Amino acid sequence: IFSKVICGLIGFFISVSVARYLNVSNFGIYTFVIFFIGLLRGLVDLGMDPLIVQDITVEKDKERLFVGNMLFIKFFLAVLTTIVAMAIIQIMRYPLSTRILVYFSTLVFFSTAIISSGVVLKAYLKMSFYALSEIISAVILLIWALLLIFFKADLIHFVIAWTMAEVLKGVFIFLFSQRLVNPSYALNIEVLRSIFKRSLPIGLGAILISGYYYIDTVMLYRMKGDYSVGLYGASGKILSFLIFIPYAIMISVFPLLAKKYVSHKENFR
């Protein structure tokens, strides 16, 4: 929870600083790119992480198989989501400059797949490594953003900074996870089918929630343009800052509940 608070504060400071530096229209484009990627990001996650945490907790002898097959599914979904994102942004005929920013930011979908390797850290209750990865990437983005402001950089550099910070977070989490479990990439049809089948209902719910949080900004950009999104995004950041509180509690408590479920099932009835 502490790391979520730190990252939330850093993210809020970055958003305020970038909003003050960029003009309203450029901040609107910056906000649109982040929210557009966020809207589709749920297609990659598909609600698998909590299920894999539970599977590892229950069947530790198959943990390498579970993680490897999950990563295979997620990289496949990342490719599909990238294609969908590029198709949507092309069909909607957004300005070329905006499309280029979105094309580059689709790297975040692959980062999302890599971040999922953190289920190992959650299952083993090594959340300190997960938290450290998040804090390091947040601090890197903060320093990067302040340097960009100091050197009077353009909008594209801020989008690159955000994208690469997400990628670095994925790399850090993957490296820490490998210290505990080295994934087995031997595909198992039964495991793949089980993961996908069980995660689909949860994933659909997560996608709807993502739509609830992100669709307004995407629609506003389409209807009113970047200036309106800039004003809306700047004010919305204040409220969205508070969303991380229940999310942080859920993420921190769930791995412990999953472990307790194995040894104290009667308490969960």
Short mmCIF file of N, CA, C and O in Angstrom, two decimals, residues 9 44 53 55 63-64 79 85 102 105 109 130 132 148 170 173 186 193 214 221 239 243 251 258:
data_model
loop_
_atom_site.label_atom_id
_atom_site.label_comp_id
_atom_site.label_asym_id
_atom_site.label_seq_id
_atom_site.Cartn_x
_atom_site.Cartn_y
_atom_site.Cartn_z
N LEU A 9 1.29 9.69 -5.55
CA LEU A 9 1.72 11.07 -5.34
C LEU A 9 2.67 11.54 -6.45
O LEU A 9 2.56 12.66 -6.95
N VAL A 44 -5.52 -7.06 -22.82
CA VAL A 44 -4.29 -7.85 -22.61
C VAL A 44 -4.34 -8.57 -21.28
O VAL A 44 -3.99 -9.75 -21.18
N VAL A 53 -2.28 -16.35 -9.49
CA VAL A 53 -1.80 -16.27 -8.11
C VAL A 53 -2.39 -17.40 -7.29
O VAL A 53 -1.68 -18.09 -6.52
N ASP A 55 -3.61 -20.27 -8.47
CA ASP A 55 -3.11 -21.55 -8.98
C ASP A 55 -1.72 -21.86 -8.44
O ASP A 55 -1.43 -23.00 -8.05
N GLU A 63 4.00 -24.27 -11.03
CA GLU A 63 4.09 -22.82 -11.13
C GLU A 63 4.80 -22.35 -12.41
O GLU A 63 4.38 -21.38 -13.05
N ARG A 64 5.87 -23.04 -12.81
CA ARG A 64 6.61 -22.65 -14.01
C ARG A 64 5.71 -22.78 -15.26
O ARG A 64 5.74 -21.95 -16.15
N VAL A 79 -0.41 -8.63 -29.08
CA VAL A 79 -0.33 -8.45 -30.54
C VAL A 79 -1.70 -8.11 -31.10
O VAL A 79 -1.85 -7.17 -31.90
N ALA A 85 -5.93 -1.52 -31.81
CA ALA A 85 -5.69 -0.11 -31.52
C ALA A 85 -5.31 0.66 -32.78
O ALA A 85 -5.84 1.75 -33.04
N VAL A 102 0.06 7.28 -30.73
CA VAL A 102 -0.64 6.07 -30.32
C VAL A 102 0.11 4.83 -30.80
O VAL A 102 0.25 3.84 -30.06
N SER A 105 2.92 4.20 -28.51
CA SER A 105 2.48 3.87 -27.15
C SER A 105 1.91 2.46 -27.05
O SER A 105 1.69 1.97 -25.93
N PHE A 109 1.18 -2.25 -24.30
CA PHE A 109 0.46 -3.52 -24.26
C PHE A 109 1.40 -4.68 -23.98
O PHE A 109 1.07 -5.60 -23.22
N TYR A 130 7.87 -6.10 -6.04
CA TYR A 130 6.89 -5.51 -6.95
C TYR A 130 6.79 -4.00 -6.69
O TYR A 130 6.78 -3.19 -7.62
N LEU A 132 9.04 -2.11 -5.27
CA LEU A 132 10.29 -1.45 -5.64
C LEU A 132 10.33 -1.16 -7.14
O LEU A 132 10.78 -0.08 -7.56
N LEU A 148 12.74 17.03 -19.22
CA LEU A 148 12.08 17.45 -20.47
C LEU A 148 11.52 18.86 -20.34
O LEU A 148 11.60 19.66 -21.28
N GLY A 170 7.91 -3.11 -16.44
CA GLY A 170 7.72 -4.50 -16.81
C GLY A 170 9.02 -5.29 -16.74
O GLY A 170 9.06 -6.43 -16.26
N ILE A 173 10.04 -5.90 -13.00
CA ILE A 173 9.19 -6.92 -12.38
C ILE A 173 9.55 -8.31 -12.90
O ILE A 173 9.63 -9.27 -12.13
N ALA A 186 6.90 -24.28 -22.35
CA ALA A 186 6.37 -25.47 -23.01
C ALA A 186 4.84 -25.38 -22.97
O ALA A 186 4.23 -25.47 -21.90
N ARG A 193 -6.23 -23.69 -22.12
CA ARG A 193 -7.69 -23.66 -22.17
C ARG A 193 -8.27 -23.32 -20.81
O ARG A 193 -9.23 -22.53 -20.70
N TYR A 214 -12.32 5.20 -18.90
CA TYR A 214 -11.54 5.83 -19.96
C TYR A 214 -12.34 6.30 -21.17
O TYR A 214 -11.87 7.15 -21.93
N TYR A 221 -12.55 13.63 -26.95
CA TYR A 221 -11.55 14.01 -27.95
C TYR A 221 -12.14 13.94 -29.35
O TYR A 221 -11.88 14.79 -30.20
N LEU A 239 -9.40 13.99 -9.25
CA LEU A 239 -10.29 12.95 -8.75
C LEU A 239 -9.72 11.55 -8.98
O LEU A 239 -9.83 10.68 -8.12
N ILE A 243 -8.51 7.23 -6.85
CA ILE A 243 -8.95 5.88 -7.23
C ILE A 243 -7.96 4.82 -6.75
O ILE A 243 -8.34 3.68 -6.47
N ILE A 251 -4.99 -4.97 -4.23
CA ILE A 251 -3.78 -5.61 -4.76
C ILE A 251 -2.91 -6.15 -3.63
O ILE A 251 -2.29 -7.22 -3.74
N ALA A 258 -5.36 -15.40 -0.87
CA ALA A 258 -5.21 -16.61 -1.69
C ALA A 258 -4.40 -17.67 -0.95
O ALA A 258 -4.71 -18.86 -1.01
#
